[in-house]
Each structure stands twice: as structure tokens, then as C-alpha cells.
PDB file of C-alpha atoms in Angstrom:
ATOM      1  CA  MET T 203      16.193  -8.681   0.623  1.00  0.00           C
ATOM      2  CA  ASP T 204      15.471  -5.003   0.021  1.00  0.00           C
ATOM      3  CA  THR T 205      15.827  -3.257   3.399  1.00  0.00           C
ATOM      4  CA  ASN T 206      14.567  -0.029   1.821  1.00  0.00           C
ATOM      5  CA  VAL T 207      11.086  -1.543   1.625  1.00  0.00           C
ATOM      6  CA  GLN T 208      10.986  -2.131   5.388  1.00  0.00           C
ATOM      7  CA  SER T 209      12.543   1.258   6.113  1.00  0.00           C
ATOM      8  CA  PHE T 210       9.868   2.804   3.891  1.00  0.00           C
ATOM      9  CA  ALA T 211       7.129   0.972   5.831  1.00  0.00           C
ATOM     10  CA  VAL T 212       8.413   2.594   9.027  1.00  0.00           C
ATOM     11  CA  ALA T 213       8.630   6.075   7.481  1.00  0.00           C
ATOM     12  CA  ASN T 214       5.190   5.792   5.916  1.00  0.00           C
ATOM     13  CA  LEU T 215       3.478   4.777   9.171  1.00  0.00           C
ATOM     14  CA  ARG T 216       5.057   7.795  10.846  1.00  0.00           C
ATOM     15  CA  ARG T 217       2.889   9.915   8.511  1.00  0.00           C
ATOM     16  CA  ARG T 218      -0.353   8.647  10.087  1.00  0.00           C
ATOM     17  CA  PRO T 219      -2.412  11.161  12.103  1.00  0.00           C
ATOM     18  CA  VAL T 220      -1.585   9.225  15.302  1.00  0.00           C
ATOM     19  CA  VAL T 221       1.779   7.491  15.743  1.00  0.00           C
ATOM     20  CA  ILE T 222       2.811   5.318  18.679  1.00  0.00           C
ATOM     21  CA  GLU T 223       6.403   4.113  18.978  1.00  0.00           C
ATOM     22  CA  THR T 224       7.257   1.313  21.368  1.00  0.00           C
ATOM     23  CA  ALA T 225      10.575  -0.522  21.641  1.00  0.00           C
ATOM     24  CA  GLY T 226      11.309  -1.792  18.151  1.00  0.00           C
ATOM     25  CA  PHE T 227       7.887  -0.996  16.641  1.00  0.00           C
ATOM     26  CA  VAL T 228       6.021   1.873  14.981  1.00  0.00           C
ATOM     27  CA  ALA T 229       2.216   1.802  14.987  1.00  0.00           C
ATOM     28  CA  GLY T 230       0.220   4.167  12.791  1.00  0.00           C
ATOM     29  CA  PHE T 231      -3.441   4.971  13.438  1.00  0.00           C
ATOM     30  CA  ASP T 232      -6.089   6.998  11.608  1.00  0.00           C
ATOM     31  CA  PRO T 233      -9.011   7.931  13.895  1.00  0.00           C
ATOM     32  CA  SER T 234     -11.316   8.342  10.864  1.00  0.00           C
ATOM     33  CA  THR T 235     -11.484   4.559  10.353  1.00  0.00           C
ATOM     34  CA  THR T 236     -11.210   1.264  12.226  1.00  0.00           C
ATOM     35  CA  SER T 237      -9.921  -0.542   9.134  1.00  0.00           C
ATOM     36  CA  PRO T 238      -7.099  -2.959  10.016  1.00  0.00           C
ATOM     37  CA  PHE T 239      -5.587  -2.242   6.615  1.00  0.00           C
ATOM     38  CA  ILE T 240      -4.935   1.353   7.695  1.00  0.00           C
ATOM     39  CA  ASN T 241      -4.362   0.903  11.439  1.00  0.00           C
ATOM     40  CA  TYR T 242      -1.375  -1.397  11.869  1.00  0.00           C
ATOM     41  CA  ALA T 243       2.240  -1.575  13.007  1.00  0.00           C
ATOM     42  CA  THR T 244       5.619  -2.520  11.597  1.00  0.00           C
ATOM     43  CA  PRO T 245       9.021  -3.252  13.197  1.00  0.00           C
ATOM     44  CA  LEU T 246      12.180  -1.259  12.806  1.00  0.00           C
ATOM     45  CA  PRO T 247      14.727  -3.080  10.623  1.00  0.00           C
ATOM     46  CA  GLY T 248      16.734  -5.445  12.810  1.00  0.00           C
ATOM     47  CA  ALA T 249      14.347  -5.177  15.783  1.00  0.00           C
ATOM     48  CA  GLU T 250      14.695  -7.837  18.474  1.00  0.00           C
ATOM     49  CA  PRO T 251      11.597  -7.357  20.655  1.00  0.00           C
ATOM     50  CA  THR T 252      11.184  -8.790  24.134  1.00  0.00           C
ATOM     51  CA  ALA T 253       7.918 -10.188  25.483  1.00  0.00           C
ATOM     52  CA  ARG T 254       7.404  -6.854  27.272  1.00  0.00           C
ATOM     53  CA  ASP T 255       7.882  -4.958  23.987  1.00  0.00           C
ATOM     54  CA  VAL T 256       5.248  -7.097  22.275  1.00  0.00           C
ATOM     55  CA  ALA T 257       2.846  -6.643  25.209  1.00  0.00           C
ATOM     56  CA  ALA T 258       3.235  -2.851  24.979  1.00  0.00           C
ATOM     57  CA  LEU T 259       2.470  -2.980  21.262  1.00  0.00           C
ATOM     58  CA  ILE T 260      -0.645  -5.080  21.818  1.00  0.00           C
ATOM     59  CA  ALA T 261      -1.819  -2.636  24.506  1.00  0.00           C
ATOM     60  CA  ALA T 262      -1.539   0.289  22.059  1.00  0.00           C
ATOM     61  CA  PHE T 263      -4.088  -1.445  19.825  1.00  0.00           C
ATOM     62  CA  ARG T 264      -6.362  -2.745  22.583  1.00  0.00           C
ATOM     63  CA  GLU T 265      -6.817   0.667  24.191  1.00  0.00           C
ATOM     64  CA  ARG T 266      -8.134   1.938  20.854  1.00  0.00           C
ATOM     65  CA  GLY T 267     -10.449  -1.020  20.303  1.00  0.00           C
ATOM     66  CA  LEU T 268      -8.401  -2.217  17.336  1.00  0.00           C
ATOM     67  CA  LYS T 269      -7.070  -5.604  16.304  1.00  0.00           C
ATOM     68  CA  PRO T 270      -3.287  -5.885  16.871  1.00  0.00           C
ATOM     69  CA  ARG T 271      -1.884  -6.245  13.369  1.00  0.00           C
ATOM     70  CA  LEU T 272       1.473  -5.867  11.594  1.00  0.00           C
ATOM     71  CA  GLU T 273       2.738  -5.705   8.032  1.00  0.00           C
ATOM     72  CA  PHE T 274       6.473  -6.152   7.403  1.00  0.00           C
ATOM     73  CA  ALA T 275       9.267  -7.805   5.436  1.00  0.00           C
ATOM     74  CA  PRO T 276      10.315 -10.629   7.803  1.00  0.00           C
ATOM     75  CA  ASP T 277      13.848 -10.890   6.380  1.00  0.00           C
ATOM     76  CA  ALA T 278      14.490  -7.311   7.534  1.00  0.00           C
ATOM     77  CA  ALA T 279      13.759  -8.199  11.189  1.00  0.00           C
ATOM     78  CA  PRO T 280      14.100 -11.990  11.626  1.00  0.00           C
ATOM     79  CA  ALA T 281      13.529 -11.938  15.396  1.00  0.00           C
ATOM     80  CA  VAL T 282      10.098 -10.322  15.160  1.00  0.00           C
ATOM     81  CA  GLU T 283       7.966 -13.109  13.727  1.00  0.00           C
ATOM     82  CA  PRO T 284       8.920 -15.699  16.436  1.00  0.00           C
ATOM     83  CA  ALA T 285       8.241 -13.122  19.165  1.00  0.00           C
ATOM     84  CA  LEU T 286       4.769 -12.420  17.763  1.00  0.00           C
ATOM     85  CA  ARG T 287       3.880 -16.075  17.260  1.00  0.00           C
ATOM     86  CA  ALA T 288       4.894 -16.843  20.830  1.00  0.00           C
ATOM     87  CA  VAL T 289       1.888 -14.817  22.068  1.00  0.00           C
ATOM     88  CA  GLY T 290      -0.601 -16.106  19.497  1.00  0.00           C
ATOM     89  CA  PHE T 291      -0.244 -13.961  16.379  1.00  0.00           C
ATOM     90  CA  SER T 292      -1.215 -15.858  13.223  1.00  0.00           C
ATOM     91  CA  THR T 293      -0.640 -15.307   9.512  1.00  0.00           C
ATOM     92  CA  GLU T 294      -3.221 -13.459   7.459  1.00  0.00           C
ATOM     93  CA  ALA T 295      -1.220 -13.581   4.233  1.00  0.00           C
ATOM     94  CA  VAL T 296       2.245 -13.620   2.722  1.00  0.00           C
ATOM     95  CA  HIS T 297       2.671 -11.461  -0.370  1.00  0.00           C
ATOM     96  CA  GLU T 298       5.574 -11.198  -2.759  1.00  0.00           C
ATOM     97  CA  TYR T 299       6.596  -7.685  -3.648  1.00  0.00           C
ATOM     98  CA  LEU T 300       8.040  -6.367  -6.889  1.00  0.00           C
ATOM     99  CA  VAL T 301      10.406  -3.437  -7.412  1.00  0.00           C
ATOM    100  CA  CYS T 302      10.784  -1.114 -10.405  1.00  0.00           C
ATOM    101  CA  THR T 303      13.663   1.292 -11.085  1.00  0.00           C
ATOM    102  CA  PRO T 304      14.130   3.932 -13.775  1.00  0.00           C
ATOM    103  CA  ALA T 305      16.349   1.417 -15.608  1.00  0.00           C
ATOM    104  CA  THR T 306      13.647  -1.284 -15.748  1.00  0.00           C
ATOM    105  CA  LEU T 307      10.545   0.883 -16.310  1.00  0.00           C
ATOM    106  CA  ALA T 308       8.811   0.109 -19.612  1.00  0.00           C
ATOM    107  CA  VAL T 309       6.041   2.607 -20.379  1.00  0.00           C
ATOM    108  CA  PRO T 310       3.296   1.149 -22.631  1.00  0.00           C
ATOM    109  CA  PRO T 311       3.140   2.816 -26.053  1.00  0.00           C
ATOM    110  CA  ALA T 312       0.572   5.594 -26.321  1.00  0.00           C
ATOM    111  CA  GLY T 313      -1.135   4.574 -29.542  1.00  0.00           C
ATOM    112  CA  PRO T 314      -4.636   5.462 -30.746  1.00  0.00           C
ATOM    113  CA  GLY T 315      -7.257   4.395 -28.236  1.00  0.00           C
ATOM    114  CA  ALA T 316      -4.779   3.977 -25.398  1.00  0.00           C
ATOM    115  CA  PRO T 317      -6.236   4.812 -21.967  1.00  0.00           C
ATOM    116  CA  LEU T 318      -5.646   8.433 -20.978  1.00  0.00           C
ATOM    117  CA  VAL T 319      -4.290   8.747 -17.436  1.00  0.00           C
ATOM    118  CA  GLU T 320      -5.472  11.752 -15.406  1.00  0.00           C
ATOM    119  CA  THR T 321      -4.787  13.322 -12.024  1.00  0.00           C
ATOM    120  CA  PRO T 322      -7.888  13.913  -9.854  1.00  0.00           C
ATOM    121  CA  ALA T 323      -8.726  17.610  -9.738  1.00  0.00           C
ATOM    122  CA  THR T 324     -12.070  17.841  -7.950  1.00  0.00           C
ATOM    123  CA  ASP T 325     -13.866  16.284  -4.998  1.00  0.00           C
ATOM    124  CA  GLU T 326     -16.004  14.436  -7.532  1.00  0.00           C
ATOM    125  CA  ASP T 327     -12.870  12.902  -9.093  1.00  0.00           C
ATOM    126  CA  TYR T 328     -11.559  11.649  -5.747  1.00  0.00           C
ATOM    127  CA  THR T 329     -14.992  10.267  -4.875  1.00  0.00           C
ATOM    128  CA  ALA T 330     -15.164   8.482  -8.237  1.00  0.00           C
ATOM    129  CA  VAL T 331     -11.711   6.921  -7.765  1.00  0.00           C
ATOM    130  CA  ASP T 332     -12.601   5.726  -4.261  1.00  0.00           C
ATOM    131  CA  ALA T 333     -15.855   4.206  -5.522  1.00  0.00           C
ATOM    132  CA  ALA T 334     -14.153   2.531  -8.486  1.00  0.00           C
ATOM    133  CA  LEU T 335     -11.473   0.952  -6.277  1.00  0.00           C
ATOM    134  CA  SER T 336     -14.138  -0.309  -3.882  1.00  0.00           C
ATOM    135  CA  GLU T 337     -15.878  -1.980  -6.816  1.00  0.00           C
ATOM    136  CA  ALA T 338     -12.612  -3.269  -8.277  1.00  0.00           C
ATOM    137  CA  PHE T 339     -11.705  -4.971  -5.008  1.00  0.00           C
ATOM    138  CA  ALA T 340     -15.150  -6.581  -4.707  1.00  0.00           C
ATOM    139  CA  GLY T 341     -16.205  -4.618  -1.660  1.00  0.00           C
ATOM    140  CA  GLU T 342     -13.144  -5.343   0.510  1.00  0.00           C
ATOM    141  CA  PHE T 343     -13.698  -1.787   1.686  1.00  0.00           C
ATOM    142  CA  THR T 344     -16.698   0.507   1.409  1.00  0.00           C
ATOM    143  CA  SER T 345     -16.456   3.720  -0.565  1.00  0.00           C
ATOM    144  CA  SER T 346     -16.797   6.707   1.761  1.00  0.00           C
ATOM    145  CA  PRO T 347     -16.098  10.436   2.089  1.00  0.00           C
ATOM    146  CA  GLU T 348     -13.209   9.511   4.395  1.00  0.00           C
ATOM    147  CA  GLY T 349     -11.727   7.254   1.722  1.00  0.00           C
ATOM    148  CA  ALA T 350     -11.904  10.011  -0.867  1.00  0.00           C
ATOM    149  CA  ALA T 351     -10.306  12.411   1.634  1.00  0.00           C
ATOM    150  CA  ARG T 352      -7.432   9.972   2.216  1.00  0.00           C
ATOM    151  CA  LEU T 353      -6.798   9.852  -1.534  1.00  0.00           C
ATOM    152  CA  ARG T 354      -6.689  13.647  -1.684  1.00  0.00           C
ATOM    153  CA  ARG T 355      -4.346  13.715   1.310  1.00  0.00           C
ATOM    154  CA  THR T 356      -2.035  11.235  -0.431  1.00  0.00           C
ATOM    155  CA  GLN T 357      -1.781  13.595  -3.405  1.00  0.00           C
ATOM    156  CA  GLU T 358      -1.315  16.693  -1.250  1.00  0.00           C
ATOM    157  CA  MET T 359       1.413  15.096   0.894  1.00  0.00           C
ATOM    158  CA  GLY T 360       3.720  14.355  -2.046  1.00  0.00           C
ATOM    159  CA  GLY T 361       2.307  11.053  -3.218  1.00  0.00           C
ATOM    160  CA  ALA T 362       0.229  10.640  -6.358  1.00  0.00           C
ATOM    161  CA  VAL T 363      -3.206   9.428  -7.434  1.00  0.00           C
ATOM    162  CA  ARG T 364      -3.902   8.608 -11.072  1.00  0.00           C
ATOM    163  CA  PHE T 365      -6.978   7.283 -12.856  1.00  0.00           C
ATOM    164  CA  VAL T 366      -8.542   6.613 -16.243  1.00  0.00           C
ATOM    165  CA  ARG T 367     -11.892   8.294 -16.790  1.00  0.00           C
ATOM    166  CA  SER T 368     -14.843   6.141 -17.824  1.00  0.00           C
ATOM    167  CA  PRO T 369     -17.262   7.168 -20.606  1.00  0.00           C
ATOM    168  CA  ASP T 370     -19.807   8.290 -18.003  1.00  0.00           C
ATOM    169  CA  GLY T 371     -17.294  10.775 -16.586  1.00  0.00           C
ATOM    170  CA  GLY T 372     -16.452   8.672 -13.551  1.00  0.00           C
ATOM    171  CA  CYS T 373     -13.469   6.373 -13.018  1.00  0.00           C
ATOM    172  CA  ALA T 374     -12.715   3.153 -14.905  1.00  0.00           C
ATOM    173  CA  GLY T 375      -9.659   2.321 -12.813  1.00  0.00           C
ATOM    174  CA  GLY T 376      -6.861   3.891 -10.832  1.00  0.00           C
ATOM    175  CA  ALA T 377      -4.153   3.583  -8.202  1.00  0.00           C
ATOM    176  CA  MET T 378      -1.970   5.644  -5.876  1.00  0.00           C
ATOM    177  CA  THR T 379       1.578   5.960  -4.583  1.00  0.00           C
ATOM    178  CA  SER T 380       2.753   7.180  -1.209  1.00  0.00           C
ATOM    179  CA  ALA T 381       5.243  10.040  -1.064  1.00  0.00           C
ATOM    180  CA  PRO T 382       8.828   8.765  -1.422  1.00  0.00           C
ATOM    181  CA  ALA T 383      10.854   7.976   1.693  1.00  0.00           C
ATOM    182  CA  VAL T 384      14.335   6.438   2.036  1.00  0.00           C
ATOM    183  CA  GLY T 385      14.599   6.533  -1.749  1.00  0.00           C
ATOM    184  CA  THR T 386      11.535   4.444  -2.555  1.00  0.00           C
ATOM    185  CA  SER T 387       7.742   4.692  -2.827  1.00  0.00           C
ATOM    186  CA  GLU T 388       4.895   2.190  -2.462  1.00  0.00           C
ATOM    187  CA  LEU T 389       2.405   1.857  -5.312  1.00  0.00           C
ATOM    188  CA  ALA T 390      -0.910   0.481  -4.043  1.00  0.00           C
ATOM    189  CA  GLY T 391      -4.580   0.000  -4.757  1.00  0.00           C
ATOM    190  CA  VAL T 392      -4.235  -0.758  -8.464  1.00  0.00           C
ATOM    191  CA  GLY T 393      -7.780  -1.591  -9.484  1.00  0.00           C
ATOM    192  CA  THR T 394     -10.028  -1.591 -12.556  1.00  0.00           C
ATOM    193  CA  ARG T 395     -13.795  -1.823 -12.492  1.00  0.00           C
ATOM    194  CA  PRO T 396     -14.902  -5.191 -13.959  1.00  0.00           C
ATOM    195  CA  ALA T 397     -16.613  -3.620 -16.984  1.00  0.00           C
ATOM    196  CA  TYR T 398     -13.326  -2.010 -18.106  1.00  0.00           C
ATOM    197  CA  ARG T 399     -10.833  -4.816 -17.571  1.00  0.00           C
ATOM    198  CA  GLY T 400      -8.650  -6.085 -20.374  1.00  0.00           C
ATOM    199  CA  ARG T 401      -8.033  -2.618 -21.832  1.00  0.00           C
ATOM    200  CA  GLY T 402      -4.563  -1.955 -20.430  1.00  0.00           C
ATOM    201  CA  ILE T 403      -5.747   0.452 -17.736  1.00  0.00           C
ATOM    202  CA  ALA T 404      -3.794  -1.138 -14.860  1.00  0.00           C
ATOM    203  CA  ALA T 405      -0.538  -1.205 -16.822  1.00  0.00           C
ATOM    204  CA  ARG T 406      -0.842   2.405 -17.954  1.00  0.00           C
ATOM    205  CA  VAL T 407      -1.768   3.752 -14.516  1.00  0.00           C
ATOM    206  CA  THR T 408       1.038   1.752 -12.882  1.00  0.00           C
ATOM    207  CA  ALA T 409       3.629   3.051 -15.342  1.00  0.00           C
ATOM    208  CA  ALA T 410       2.374   6.636 -15.003  1.00  0.00           C
ATOM    209  CA  LEU T 411       2.673   6.523 -11.224  1.00  0.00           C
ATOM    210  CA  ALA T 412       6.172   5.046 -11.374  1.00  0.00           C
ATOM    211  CA  GLU T 413       7.220   7.804 -13.796  1.00  0.00           C
ATOM    212  CA  THR T 414       5.787  10.430 -11.443  1.00  0.00           C
ATOM    213  CA  MET T 415       7.712   9.102  -8.447  1.00  0.00           C
ATOM    214  CA  PHE T 416      10.972   8.838 -10.380  1.00  0.00           C
ATOM    215  CA  ALA T 417      10.521  12.456 -11.464  1.00  0.00           C
ATOM    216  CA  ALA T 418      10.050  13.318  -7.764  1.00  0.00           C
ATOM    217  CA  GLY T 419      13.410  11.763  -6.930  1.00  0.00           C
ATOM    218  CA  ALA T 420      12.536   8.188  -5.952  1.00  0.00           C
ATOM    219  CA  GLU T 421      15.170   5.612  -6.861  1.00  0.00           C
ATOM    220  CA  SER T 422      12.640   2.780  -6.904  1.00  0.00           C
ATOM    221  CA  VAL T 423       8.924   2.038  -6.627  1.00  0.00           C
ATOM    222  CA  TRP T 424       7.557  -1.170  -5.127  1.00  0.00           C
ATOM    223  CA  LEU T 425       4.209  -2.921  -4.967  1.00  0.00           C
ATOM    224  CA  GLU T 426       2.570  -6.155  -3.893  1.00  0.00           C
ATOM    225  CA  TYR T 427       0.444  -8.312  -6.152  1.00  0.00           C
ATOM    226  CA  SER T 428      -2.070 -11.124  -5.952  1.00  0.00           C
ATOM    227  CA  GLY T 429      -2.378 -13.666  -8.740  1.00  0.00           C
ATOM    228  CA  GLU T 430      -0.356 -14.492 -11.830  1.00  0.00           C
ATOM    229  CA  GLY T 431      -2.438 -12.192 -14.031  1.00  0.00           C
ATOM    230  CA  SER T 432      -1.554  -9.071 -12.082  1.00  0.00           C
ATOM    231  CA  GLN T 433       2.068 -10.192 -11.796  1.00  0.00           C
ATOM    232  CA  ARG T 434       2.346 -10.325 -15.579  1.00  0.00           C
ATOM    233  CA  VAL T 435       0.862  -6.829 -15.871  1.00  0.00           C
ATOM    234  CA  TYR T 436       3.430  -5.377 -13.465  1.00  0.00           C
ATOM    235  CA  GLU T 437       6.366  -7.262 -14.921  1.00  0.00           C
ATOM    236  CA  ARG T 438       5.508  -5.959 -18.395  1.00  0.00           C
ATOM    237  CA  VAL T 439       6.005  -2.387 -17.159  1.00  0.00           C
ATOM    238  CA  GLY T 440       9.290  -3.172 -15.419  1.00  0.00           C
ATOM    239  CA  PHE T 441       8.598  -4.514 -11.919  1.00  0.00           C
ATOM    240  CA  ARG T 442      10.796  -7.406 -10.764  1.00  0.00           C
ATOM    241  CA  PRO T 443      10.469  -9.853  -7.793  1.00  0.00           C
ATOM    242  CA  GLN T 444      12.455  -8.735  -4.756  1.00  0.00           C
ATOM    243  CA  GLY T 445      11.116 -10.277  -1.524  1.00  0.00           C
ATOM    244  CA  THR T 446       8.081 -11.072   0.624  1.00  0.00           C
ATOM    245  CA  ARG T 447       5.933  -9.245   3.165  1.00  0.00           C
ATOM    246  CA  LEU T 448       4.084 -10.856   6.063  1.00  0.00           C
ATOM    247  CA  TYR T 449       0.616  -9.837   7.279  1.00  0.00           C
ATOM    248  CA  ILE T 450       0.070 -11.091  10.831  1.00  0.00           C
ATOM    249  CA  SER T 451      -2.548 -10.351  13.499  1.00  0.00           C
ATOM    250  CA  LEU T 452      -3.812 -11.340  16.938  1.00  0.00           C
ATOM    251  CA  GLU T 453      -7.431 -12.429  17.287  1.00  0.00           C
ATOM    252  CA  GLY T 454      -9.491 -12.143  20.448  1.00  0.00           C
TER     253      GLY T 454
END
């Protein structure tokens, strides 16, 4: 178990525009979107919530018209999952996460024709990255001005956004990292548009972001993955299995 990952989840949610803290939980909300992937909660490491604590957390979501939802490493707070299930929370997904350190990072060689990683510099760049990630994730979210603004805010708040430019001047693929906290940083949203897959873009962007965070003082970078193909990509650049994260929500 890597308790830093759960401690990071707490610190990162405290960066949201609206933060609500109830006994044992931190909930982070962004009024610009109703997305459950942005508006969610996480427990403090070692939290042991009562039924009243869980009810207060649910109320914080309900009064905003949002689905009560949490993301967390269950091993870091073993009492939380039973307390949530007791009132009807159910599993959305369980994801394994991988961790990279400066000692394990393996940057792909920069030979002729290797994808060139860039940092967004203009509104058009951020818009192109947001659109490319929407396409890469098969429309799980819709590209929007608010999405592009969140990417810019990530960069401005000490995180990083990196992308590979497509021949048409847009974005072939990209990803982002949150600003480091408690010695680690989350790398997320690694995506490549279907027309540009198989060219090493994901590996190069992932390695570039890890390098950037290590240069900023992070001792580790972590990410979640889906599928054996993406796992192999991340392991080739130095990410290693460390634990699991639970996604759980309350319907109705």
C-alpha cells in the first residue's frame, strides 16, 4: 500500500474551487461542470466514519444536485468501504495504479521521427488538447471551453500539460499531471487520437510528464490504467504496480 497516493487524493481535492470537509472526508466541487469525474469525495487516510458522517457527506452532494461519489485507495482507510456499502453505495470500478520514481523512469530514445512533445502555449493549443482527449476516450466527456480552461489551470497551478502536435497543427495525443503534493503527483488523461495510435505518443508524453514532475521536486508519479496494452506502455517507461483504487457511488 502506498499511503502517499491517498494523501495526494486528499490534497488534490482541496484544490477544487469549492471544498467541503465533513468528518473523515474531503469533497471537491467545480461549479463549471456536473461531471462526476470532477465532483467527488475521498476519505482521509485511516478514516473511520459513522453513519452520521456518511449522511453528512451524501447531503453535501444532494444539495448541489450531484451524485454522491468517491474515489480512494481502500487499503488506506479500510473502515470506509463497509460504511458506504451499508447505505447502498455500489462499485463503479476498481483500478490498479502504477508508480514511477526517478530510479525507475526509462525515457524512450529520441531518434529520428520520434514524436516531439510540446507544452501548450495558446488558447488554441489547450482547445486542441481537450478535443483530442475527448476523441481518444471515445466521447466519455465532451470537449468544451471549460475543459480547455481546466487544462490551462492545471498548468498554471504547478501541474503540467504535454502534447504531440498533429500534422494539421492540432493535437495527436496528450496528457496532464496535477501539481505535486505530499511528494507525489498524479498523471492522468493519457490519450491518443485513433488515427495516430501505435506511434509511441503515449509513452513519450508519459515519460516527459514524469520528468517534469521529478524536476519540480516530486519523489514519485502515479497513474491508473485500463487494459493490458496501456499497462505495457507505462511499464516500459518505468511505472510499477503498487495498489488499487476504488470508484464507488450512490444511485437514486
